[in-house]
PDB file of C-alpha atoms in Angstrom:
ATOM      1  CA  MET A  30     -10.637 -31.926 -42.978  1.00  0.00           C
ATOM      2  CA  ARG A  31     -11.496 -33.700 -46.211  1.00  0.00           C
ATOM      3  CA  LEU A  32      -9.211 -32.382 -48.908  1.00  0.00           C
ATOM      4  CA  ALA A  33     -10.913 -34.170 -51.755  1.00  0.00           C
ATOM      5  CA  SER A  34     -14.525 -33.565 -50.742  1.00  0.00           C
ATOM      6  CA  ARG A  35     -14.389 -29.894 -49.779  1.00  0.00           C
ATOM      7  CA  ALA A  36     -13.576 -28.577 -53.235  1.00  0.00           C
ATOM      8  CA  SER A  37     -13.693 -29.748 -56.822  1.00  0.00           C
ATOM      9  CA  PRO A  38     -10.283 -30.903 -58.068  1.00  0.00           C
ATOM     10  CA  GLU A  39     -10.780 -28.767 -61.165  1.00  0.00           C
ATOM     11  CA  ARG A  40     -11.862 -25.450 -59.554  1.00  0.00           C
ATOM     12  CA  PRO A  41      -9.853 -23.095 -57.348  1.00  0.00           C
ATOM     13  CA  PRO A  42     -11.061 -23.440 -53.723  1.00  0.00           C
ATOM     14  CA  GLU A  43     -12.811 -20.788 -51.658  1.00  0.00           C
ATOM     15  CA  ASP A  44     -11.990 -22.349 -48.280  1.00  0.00           C
ATOM     16  CA  PRO A  45      -8.966 -20.489 -46.761  1.00  0.00           C
ATOM     17  CA  GLU A  46      -7.116 -23.679 -45.878  1.00  0.00           C
ATOM     18  CA  LEU A  47      -7.611 -25.198 -49.301  1.00  0.00           C
ATOM     19  CA  ALA A  48      -6.705 -21.861 -50.896  1.00  0.00           C
ATOM     20  CA  PHE A  49      -3.408 -22.004 -49.003  1.00  0.00           C
ATOM     21  CA  TYR A  50      -2.692 -25.472 -50.364  1.00  0.00           C
ATOM     22  CA  ALA A  51      -3.537 -24.282 -53.862  1.00  0.00           C
ATOM     23  CA  LYS A  52      -1.172 -21.339 -53.409  1.00  0.00           C
ATOM     24  CA  VAL A  53       1.694 -23.656 -52.477  1.00  0.00           C
ATOM     25  CA  ILE A  54       1.014 -25.891 -55.466  1.00  0.00           C
ATOM     26  CA  ARG A  55       0.724 -22.908 -57.817  1.00  0.00           C
ATOM     27  CA  THR A  56       3.917 -21.320 -56.470  1.00  0.00           C
ATOM     28  CA  LEU A  57       5.957 -24.483 -56.982  1.00  0.00           C
ATOM     29  CA  ASN A  58       4.440 -25.037 -60.419  1.00  0.00           C
ATOM     30  CA  ARG A  59       5.306 -21.528 -61.597  1.00  0.00           C
ATOM     31  CA  ALA A  60       8.870 -21.905 -60.345  1.00  0.00           C
ATOM     32  CA  HIS A  61       9.129 -25.304 -62.079  1.00  0.00           C
ATOM     33  CA  VAL A  62      10.041 -27.074 -58.839  1.00  0.00           C
ATOM     34  CA  PRO A  63       9.132 -30.755 -59.303  1.00  0.00           C
ATOM     35  CA  PHE A  64       6.827 -32.232 -56.658  1.00  0.00           C
ATOM     36  CA  LEU A  65       4.345 -35.069 -56.218  1.00  0.00           C
ATOM     37  CA  VAL A  66       1.051 -35.082 -54.336  1.00  0.00           C
ATOM     38  CA  ALA A  67       0.837 -37.694 -51.576  1.00  0.00           C
ATOM     39  CA  GLY A  68      -1.178 -38.317 -48.406  1.00  0.00           C
ATOM     40  CA  ALA A  69      -4.972 -38.515 -48.453  1.00  0.00           C
ATOM     41  CA  ALA A  70      -5.102 -36.965 -51.920  1.00  0.00           C
ATOM     42  CA  VAL A  71      -3.039 -39.734 -53.504  1.00  0.00           C
ATOM     43  CA  LEU A  72      -5.138 -42.395 -51.772  1.00  0.00           C
ATOM     44  CA  GLN A  73      -8.258 -40.795 -53.229  1.00  0.00           C
ATOM     45  CA  HIS A  74      -6.591 -40.567 -56.649  1.00  0.00           C
ATOM     46  CA  HIS A  75      -5.633 -44.247 -56.776  1.00  0.00           C
ATOM     47  CA  THR A  76      -8.587 -45.820 -54.923  1.00  0.00           C
ATOM     48  CA  GLY A  77     -11.470 -43.328 -54.990  1.00  0.00           C
ATOM     49  CA  LEU A  78     -11.577 -43.349 -51.169  1.00  0.00           C
ATOM     50  CA  CYS A  79     -11.887 -39.982 -49.426  1.00  0.00           C
ATOM     51  CA  ARG A  80     -10.821 -39.481 -45.800  1.00  0.00           C
ATOM     52  CA  ASP A  81     -10.028 -36.757 -43.316  1.00  0.00           C
ATOM     53  CA  THR A  82      -6.589 -35.174 -43.421  1.00  0.00           C
ATOM     54  CA  LYS A  83      -4.912 -32.461 -41.358  1.00  0.00           C
ATOM     55  CA  ASP A  84      -2.561 -31.148 -44.032  1.00  0.00           C
ATOM     56  CA  LEU A  85      -1.215 -31.519 -47.556  1.00  0.00           C
ATOM     57  CA  ASP A  86       1.758 -33.801 -48.211  1.00  0.00           C
ATOM     58  CA  LEU A  87       4.036 -33.022 -51.149  1.00  0.00           C
ATOM     59  CA  PHE A  88       6.935 -35.305 -52.025  1.00  0.00           C
ATOM     60  CA  ILE A  89      10.050 -33.761 -53.555  1.00  0.00           C
ATOM     61  CA  HIS A  90      13.549 -34.873 -54.459  1.00  0.00           C
ATOM     62  CA  GLU A  91      16.037 -33.897 -51.750  1.00  0.00           C
ATOM     63  CA  ARG A  92      18.178 -32.112 -54.327  1.00  0.00           C
ATOM     64  CA  ASP A  93      15.239 -29.735 -54.940  1.00  0.00           C
ATOM     65  CA  LEU A  94      14.600 -28.960 -51.266  1.00  0.00           C
ATOM     66  CA  GLU A  95      16.595 -25.726 -51.028  1.00  0.00           C
ATOM     67  CA  ARG A  96      15.018 -24.362 -54.201  1.00  0.00           C
ATOM     68  CA  ALA A  97      11.522 -25.304 -53.012  1.00  0.00           C
ATOM     69  CA  LEU A  98      12.020 -23.591 -49.656  1.00  0.00           C
ATOM     70  CA  SER A  99      13.516 -20.423 -51.151  1.00  0.00           C
ATOM     71  CA  THR A 100      10.679 -20.230 -53.693  1.00  0.00           C
ATOM     72  CA  LEU A 101       8.028 -20.487 -50.989  1.00  0.00           C
ATOM     73  CA  GLU A 102       9.833 -17.991 -48.757  1.00  0.00           C
ATOM     74  CA  ALA A 103       9.962 -15.517 -51.646  1.00  0.00           C
ATOM     75  CA  ASN A 104       6.171 -15.788 -51.813  1.00  0.00           C
ATOM     76  CA  GLY A 105       5.606 -14.928 -48.178  1.00  0.00           C
ATOM     77  CA  LEU A 106       5.622 -18.343 -46.503  1.00  0.00           C
ATOM     78  CA  GLU A 107       7.684 -19.335 -43.490  1.00  0.00           C
ATOM     79  CA  THR A 108       9.669 -22.551 -43.882  1.00  0.00           C
ATOM     80  CA  GLU A 109      11.592 -24.912 -41.660  1.00  0.00           C
ATOM     81  CA  VAL A 110      13.503 -28.149 -41.985  1.00  0.00           C
ATOM     82  CA  ALA A 111      11.813 -30.087 -39.215  1.00  0.00           C
ATOM     83  CA  PHE A 112      13.959 -33.212 -39.537  1.00  0.00           C
ATOM     84  CA  PRO A 113      16.958 -32.932 -41.888  1.00  0.00           C
ATOM     85  CA  HIS A 114      16.857 -36.589 -42.893  1.00  0.00           C
ATOM     86  CA  TRP A 115      13.321 -36.492 -44.326  1.00  0.00           C
ATOM     87  CA  LEU A 116      10.927 -33.585 -43.673  1.00  0.00           C
ATOM     88  CA  ALA A 117      10.521 -29.825 -44.180  1.00  0.00           C
ATOM     89  CA  LYS A 118       7.443 -27.643 -43.710  1.00  0.00           C
ATOM     90  CA  ALA A 119       5.945 -24.464 -45.143  1.00  0.00           C
ATOM     91  CA  HIS A 120       3.688 -22.321 -42.917  1.00  0.00           C
ATOM     92  CA  GLU A 121       1.265 -19.424 -43.301  1.00  0.00           C
ATOM     93  CA  HIS A 122      -1.107 -18.178 -40.567  1.00  0.00           C
ATOM     94  CA  GLY A 123      -1.264 -21.530 -38.783  1.00  0.00           C
ATOM     95  CA  LYS A 124      -1.674 -23.585 -41.948  1.00  0.00           C
ATOM     96  CA  PHE A 125       1.129 -25.811 -43.206  1.00  0.00           C
ATOM     97  CA  VAL A 126       2.269 -28.140 -45.951  1.00  0.00           C
ATOM     98  CA  ASP A 127       4.725 -31.000 -45.474  1.00  0.00           C
ATOM     99  CA  LEU A 128       7.595 -31.279 -47.960  1.00  0.00           C
ATOM    100  CA  ILE A 129       8.768 -34.886 -47.773  1.00  0.00           C
ATOM    101  CA  TYR A 130      11.900 -36.300 -49.394  1.00  0.00           C
ATOM    102  CA  ASN A 131      12.336 -39.544 -47.469  1.00  0.00           C
ATOM    103  CA  SER A 132      10.587 -41.330 -44.605  1.00  0.00           C
ATOM    104  CA  GLY A 133      11.020 -41.080 -40.869  1.00  0.00           C
ATOM    105  CA  ASN A 134      12.970 -44.346 -40.883  1.00  0.00           C
ATOM    106  CA  GLY A 135      15.144 -43.213 -43.800  1.00  0.00           C
ATOM    107  CA  ALA A 136      14.228 -46.316 -45.830  1.00  0.00           C
ATOM    108  CA  THR A 137      12.127 -44.911 -48.698  1.00  0.00           C
ATOM    109  CA  PRO A 138      13.925 -41.908 -50.256  1.00  0.00           C
ATOM    110  CA  VAL A 139      12.288 -40.013 -53.096  1.00  0.00           C
ATOM    111  CA  ASP A 140      14.333 -40.624 -56.234  1.00  0.00           C
ATOM    112  CA  ASP A 141      13.920 -40.122 -59.973  1.00  0.00           C
ATOM    113  CA  LEU A 142      11.734 -43.218 -60.369  1.00  0.00           C
ATOM    114  CA  TRP A 143       9.003 -41.619 -58.242  1.00  0.00           C
ATOM    115  CA  PHE A 144       8.692 -38.896 -60.875  1.00  0.00           C
ATOM    116  CA  GLU A 145       9.198 -41.189 -63.863  1.00  0.00           C
ATOM    117  CA  HIS A 146       6.180 -43.284 -62.857  1.00  0.00           C
ATOM    118  CA  ALA A 147       4.007 -40.502 -61.416  1.00  0.00           C
ATOM    119  CA  SER A 148       0.351 -40.159 -62.399  1.00  0.00           C
ATOM    120  CA  PRO A 149      -0.806 -36.804 -63.844  1.00  0.00           C
ATOM    121  CA  GLY A 150      -3.958 -35.121 -62.596  1.00  0.00           C
ATOM    122  CA  THR A 151      -5.524 -31.962 -61.196  1.00  0.00           C
ATOM    123  CA  LEU A 152      -5.910 -30.847 -57.599  1.00  0.00           C
ATOM    124  CA  LEU A 153      -7.500 -27.610 -56.309  1.00  0.00           C
ATOM    125  CA  GLY A 154      -7.550 -26.135 -59.789  1.00  0.00           C
ATOM    126  CA  GLU A 155      -3.858 -26.793 -60.402  1.00  0.00           C
ATOM    127  CA  PRO A 156      -2.108 -29.413 -62.571  1.00  0.00           C
ATOM    128  CA  VAL A 157      -0.205 -31.902 -60.444  1.00  0.00           C
ATOM    129  CA  SER A 158       1.430 -35.303 -60.510  1.00  0.00           C
ATOM    130  CA  PHE A 159       0.461 -37.932 -57.955  1.00  0.00           C
ATOM    131  CA  CYS A 160       2.896 -40.364 -56.328  1.00  0.00           C
ATOM    132  CA  PRO A 161       3.009 -43.731 -58.118  1.00  0.00           C
ATOM    133  CA  VAL A 162       0.929 -46.424 -56.477  1.00  0.00           C
ATOM    134  CA  GLU A 163       3.946 -48.748 -56.151  1.00  0.00           C
ATOM    135  CA  GLU A 164       6.055 -46.206 -54.278  1.00  0.00           C
ATOM    136  CA  THR A 165       3.032 -45.215 -52.187  1.00  0.00           C
ATOM    137  CA  ILE A 166       2.623 -48.825 -51.072  1.00  0.00           C
ATOM    138  CA  TRP A 167       6.360 -49.074 -50.390  1.00  0.00           C
ATOM    139  CA  SER A 168       6.494 -46.007 -48.174  1.00  0.00           C
ATOM    140  CA  LYS A 169       3.216 -46.642 -46.345  1.00  0.00           C
ATOM    141  CA  SER A 170       3.988 -50.269 -45.570  1.00  0.00           C
ATOM    142  CA  PHE A 171       6.660 -49.301 -43.029  1.00  0.00           C
ATOM    143  CA  VAL A 172       4.325 -47.088 -40.974  1.00  0.00           C
ATOM    144  CA  GLN A 173       3.350 -49.339 -38.076  1.00  0.00           C
ATOM    145  CA  GLU A 174       3.228 -47.173 -34.960  1.00  0.00           C
ATOM    146  CA  ARG A 175       0.826 -47.675 -32.049  1.00  0.00           C
ATOM    147  CA  GLU A 176      -0.876 -44.381 -32.896  1.00  0.00           C
ATOM    148  CA  ARG A 177      -0.677 -44.727 -36.669  1.00  0.00           C
ATOM    149  CA  TYR A 178      -0.757 -47.811 -38.836  1.00  0.00           C
ATOM    150  CA  ASP A 179      -0.955 -47.454 -42.616  1.00  0.00           C
ATOM    151  CA  GLY A 180      -1.666 -51.113 -43.322  1.00  0.00           C
ATOM    152  CA  ALA A 181      -5.272 -50.339 -44.220  1.00  0.00           C
ATOM    153  CA  ASP A 182      -4.056 -47.857 -46.840  1.00  0.00           C
ATOM    154  CA  VAL A 183      -1.809 -50.550 -48.291  1.00  0.00           C
ATOM    155  CA  ALA A 184      -4.706 -53.009 -48.392  1.00  0.00           C
ATOM    156  CA  HIS A 185      -6.983 -50.481 -50.093  1.00  0.00           C
ATOM    157  CA  LEU A 186      -4.314 -49.647 -52.674  1.00  0.00           C
ATOM    158  CA  LEU A 187      -3.838 -53.350 -53.401  1.00  0.00           C
ATOM    159  CA  ALA A 188      -7.588 -53.882 -53.625  1.00  0.00           C
ATOM    160  CA  ALA A 189      -7.893 -51.108 -56.200  1.00  0.00           C
ATOM    161  CA  ARG A 190      -4.708 -51.582 -58.190  1.00  0.00           C
ATOM    162  CA  ALA A 191      -3.188 -55.058 -57.688  1.00  0.00           C
ATOM    163  CA  LYS A 192      -4.120 -56.168 -61.202  1.00  0.00           C
ATOM    164  CA  ASP A 193      -2.115 -53.418 -62.910  1.00  0.00           C
ATOM    165  CA  LEU A 194       0.809 -52.905 -60.531  1.00  0.00           C
ATOM    166  CA  ASP A 195       4.407 -53.060 -61.701  1.00  0.00           C
ATOM    167  CA  TRP A 196       5.096 -55.959 -59.380  1.00  0.00           C
ATOM    168  CA  LYS A 197       8.715 -56.348 -60.462  1.00  0.00           C
ATOM    169  CA  ARG A 198       9.477 -52.759 -59.446  1.00  0.00           C
ATOM    170  CA  LEU A 199       7.493 -53.065 -56.226  1.00  0.00           C
ATOM    171  CA  VAL A 200       9.382 -56.176 -55.081  1.00  0.00           C
ATOM    172  CA  TRP A 201      12.686 -54.549 -56.096  1.00  0.00           C
ATOM    173  CA  ARG A 202      11.884 -51.479 -53.995  1.00  0.00           C
ATOM    174  CA  TYR A 203      11.960 -53.506 -50.781  1.00  0.00           C
ATOM    175  CA  GLY A 204      15.407 -55.001 -51.296  1.00  0.00           C
ATOM    176  CA  ARG A 205      16.448 -56.902 -48.177  1.00  0.00           C
ATOM    177  CA  PHE A 206      13.251 -55.764 -46.425  1.00  0.00           C
ATOM    178  CA  TRP A 207      11.030 -57.925 -48.648  1.00  0.00           C
ATOM    179  CA  ARG A 208       9.459 -59.559 -45.549  1.00  0.00           C
ATOM    180  CA  VAL A 209       7.574 -56.284 -44.972  1.00  0.00           C
ATOM    181  CA  LEU A 210       5.928 -56.623 -48.378  1.00  0.00           C
ATOM    182  CA  LEU A 211       5.186 -60.309 -47.834  1.00  0.00           C
ATOM    183  CA  SER A 212       3.513 -59.546 -44.517  1.00  0.00           C
ATOM    184  CA  HIS A 213       1.174 -57.047 -46.171  1.00  0.00           C
ATOM    185  CA  LEU A 214       0.368 -59.464 -49.005  1.00  0.00           C
ATOM    186  CA  VAL A 215      -0.511 -62.210 -46.521  1.00  0.00           C
ATOM    187  CA  LEU A 216      -2.792 -59.807 -44.643  1.00  0.00           C
ATOM    188  CA  PHE A 217      -4.315 -58.639 -47.930  1.00  0.00           C
ATOM    189  CA  GLY A 218      -5.498 -62.187 -48.607  1.00  0.00           C
ATOM    190  CA  PHE A 219      -6.960 -62.314 -45.114  1.00  0.00           C
ATOM    191  CA  ILE A 220      -8.720 -58.948 -45.458  1.00  0.00           C
ATOM    192  CA  TYR A 221     -10.113 -59.574 -48.945  1.00  0.00           C
ATOM    193  CA  PRO A 222     -10.289 -63.333 -49.589  1.00  0.00           C
ATOM    194  CA  ASP A 223     -12.053 -62.790 -52.908  1.00  0.00           C
ATOM    195  CA  LEU A 224      -9.227 -60.534 -54.145  1.00  0.00           C
ATOM    196  CA  ALA A 225      -6.274 -62.585 -52.908  1.00  0.00           C
ATOM    197  CA  ARG A 226      -5.631 -64.042 -56.377  1.00  0.00           C
ATOM    198  CA  ASN A 227      -5.097 -60.541 -57.748  1.00  0.00           C
ATOM    199  CA  VAL A 228      -1.590 -60.825 -56.335  1.00  0.00           C
ATOM    200  CA  PRO A 229       0.328 -62.771 -59.025  1.00  0.00           C
ATOM    201  CA  ASP A 230       1.274 -66.319 -58.116  1.00  0.00           C
ATOM    202  CA  ASP A 231       4.878 -65.784 -59.184  1.00  0.00           C
ATOM    203  CA  VAL A 232       5.218 -62.886 -56.721  1.00  0.00           C
ATOM    204  CA  MET A 233       3.902 -64.911 -53.796  1.00  0.00           C
ATOM    205  CA  ASP A 234       5.949 -67.943 -54.851  1.00  0.00           C
ATOM    206  CA  GLU A 235       9.150 -65.902 -55.037  1.00  0.00           C
ATOM    207  CA  LEU A 236       8.667 -64.279 -51.644  1.00  0.00           C
ATOM    208  CA  LEU A 237       7.650 -67.531 -49.955  1.00  0.00           C
ATOM    209  CA  GLU A 238      10.695 -69.257 -51.444  1.00  0.00           C
ATOM    210  CA  ARG A 239      12.888 -66.475 -50.073  1.00  0.00           C
ATOM    211  CA  LEU A 240      11.292 -67.091 -46.695  1.00  0.00           C
ATOM    212  CA  ARG A 241      11.941 -70.840 -46.909  1.00  0.00           C
ATOM    213  CA  VAL A 242      15.590 -70.311 -47.826  1.00  0.00           C
ATOM    214  CA  GLU A 243      16.214 -67.607 -45.245  1.00  0.00           C
ATOM    215  CA  ARG A 244      14.757 -69.722 -42.451  1.00  0.00           C
ATOM    216  CA  GLN A 245      17.656 -72.164 -42.972  1.00  0.00           C
ATOM    217  CA  ILE A 246      20.245 -69.442 -42.330  1.00  0.00           C
ATOM    218  CA  VAL A 247      21.547 -69.130 -38.785  1.00  0.00           C
ATOM    219  CA  THR A 248      22.513 -65.611 -37.680  1.00  0.00           C
ATOM    220  CA  ARG A 249      23.955 -64.581 -34.341  1.00  0.00           C
ATOM    221  CA  GLU A 250      23.871 -60.834 -34.802  1.00  0.00           C
ATOM    222  CA  ARG A 251      21.619 -59.181 -32.227  1.00  0.00           C
ATOM    223  CA  LEU A 252      19.857 -56.917 -34.707  1.00  0.00           C
ATOM    224  CA  CYS A 253      16.465 -55.224 -34.394  1.00  0.00           C
ATOM    225  CA  LEU A 254      14.812 -54.074 -37.612  1.00  0.00           C
ATOM    226  CA  GLY A 255      11.638 -53.214 -35.749  1.00  0.00           C
ATOM    227  CA  THR A 256      12.770 -49.587 -35.521  1.00  0.00           C
ATOM    228  CA  LEU A 257      12.136 -49.354 -39.268  1.00  0.00           C
ATOM    229  CA  LEU A 258       8.459 -49.975 -38.503  1.00  0.00           C
ATOM    230  CA  SER A 259       8.062 -47.991 -35.282  1.00  0.00           C
ATOM    231  CA  ARG A 260      10.401 -45.361 -33.883  1.00  0.00           C
ATOM    232  CA  GLU A 261       9.118 -45.969 -30.328  1.00  0.00           C
ATOM    233  CA  GLN A 262       7.937 -49.516 -29.755  1.00  0.00           C
ATOM    234  CA  TYR A 263      11.332 -51.194 -30.265  1.00  0.00           C
ATOM    235  CA  LEU A 264      13.506 -48.724 -28.377  1.00  0.00           C
ATOM    236  CA  VAL A 265      13.454 -51.139 -25.457  1.00  0.00           C
ATOM    237  CA  ASP A 266      15.326 -53.623 -27.666  1.00  0.00           C
ATOM    238  CA  ILE A 267      17.956 -51.061 -28.625  1.00  0.00           C
ATOM    239  CA  GLU A 268      18.387 -50.122 -24.978  1.00  0.00           C
ATOM    240  CA  ALA A 269      18.891 -53.818 -24.230  1.00  0.00           C
ATOM    241  CA  GLY A 270      21.845 -53.938 -26.623  1.00  0.00           C
ATOM    242  CA  ARG A 271      20.418 -54.877 -29.992  1.00  0.00           C
ATOM    243  CA  ARG A 272      21.797 -52.992 -32.995  1.00  0.00           C
ATOM    244  CA  ASP A 273      19.412 -50.413 -34.456  1.00  0.00           C
ATOM    245  CA  GLY A 274      18.471 -51.504 -37.989  1.00  0.00           C
ATOM    246  CA  ARG A 275      18.056 -47.880 -39.088  1.00  0.00           C
ATOM    247  CA  LEU A 276      21.821 -47.368 -38.891  1.00  0.00           C
ATOM    248  CA  PRO A 277      24.339 -48.558 -41.499  1.00  0.00           C
ATOM    249  CA  PRO A 278      24.944 -51.065 -42.886  1.00  0.00           C
ATOM    250  CA  THR A 279      21.280 -52.138 -42.806  1.00  0.00           C
ATOM    251  CA  GLY A 280      19.757 -48.654 -42.744  1.00  0.00           C
ATOM    252  CA  ARG A 281      20.428 -45.183 -44.139  1.00  0.00           C
ATOM    253  CA  MET A 282      20.089 -42.993 -41.057  1.00  0.00           C
ATOM    254  CA  HIS A 283      22.841 -41.306 -39.038  1.00  0.00           C
ATOM    255  CA  ALA A 284      22.948 -41.529 -35.257  1.00  0.00           C
ATOM    256  CA  VAL A 285      22.219 -37.799 -34.929  1.00  0.00           C
ATOM    257  CA  ASP A 286      19.046 -38.190 -37.015  1.00  0.00           C
ATOM    258  CA  VAL A 287      17.924 -41.196 -34.979  1.00  0.00           C
ATOM    259  CA  ALA A 288      18.424 -39.180 -31.801  1.00  0.00           C
ATOM    260  CA  ALA A 289      16.435 -36.203 -33.127  1.00  0.00           C
ATOM    261  CA  TRP A 290      13.618 -38.421 -34.415  1.00  0.00           C
ATOM    262  CA  THR A 291      13.456 -40.254 -31.088  1.00  0.00           C
ATOM    263  CA  ALA A 292      13.447 -37.024 -29.081  1.00  0.00           C
ATOM    264  CA  ALA A 293      10.402 -35.855 -31.073  1.00  0.00           C
ATOM    265  CA  ILE A 294       8.233 -38.845 -30.149  1.00  0.00           C
ATOM    266  CA  HIS A 295       6.373 -37.067 -27.387  1.00  0.00           C
ATOM    267  CA  ARG A 296       5.971 -33.902 -29.497  1.00  0.00           C
ATOM    268  CA  LYS A 297       3.879 -36.030 -31.872  1.00  0.00           C
ATOM    269  CA  GLU A 298       5.548 -34.542 -34.930  1.00  0.00           C
ATOM    270  CA  GLU A 299       5.218 -36.365 -38.237  1.00  0.00           C
TER     271      GLU A 299
END
């Protein structure tokens, strides 16, 4: 399903599935529940690229989750909190919308800055705000599963917007996980050699200097941060005794959330 190509952003849709998405957006708007459009729609907004999508992703602040769910329920939708640490859903006749307030790895929570730097627009005849490109890159860069890898989305966002990114905020977003950003920037130069210089020299110099310095540090902790990139592919390392990087002090997840997220692997829930 192509969200962007099946209906004009400015006109209400006739397609039942798109009409459902428009209803959700309109319901939240009328109740003044803040949300941001993400997923395929935000990629199209920032890059002009249009691709198939199975649903509509809306990002909200966790503090607004209960109000969002009660508002949708009052308008006839069924809701559920699929994974308490990051994801809820709204359903109607087999159609659904994801309400996202973090990421599956718990590393990219939606906070006030997402809304402060959001981009205004229109979708399915309704006024909306789109996720900022910097936070979109941040959240997508950690998605590196066997069955889903968002690195191409990151590369396309960089290709379209590298020249006007808030690079200081983007680097800050990664904190101690700055190697994830560096890896995507290195691949960006490989994918688009002619665009590589659109990444500022001072950004690359800073990250490469961090790499040089960190390589001199000897650590004996048997830690695996791979679980921040894939919930499945590094479980073998955790089972072998390495500490799961999703748990404190490196991560933000609780053991119960890790267990629930791991148990859902074979249900293919997102």
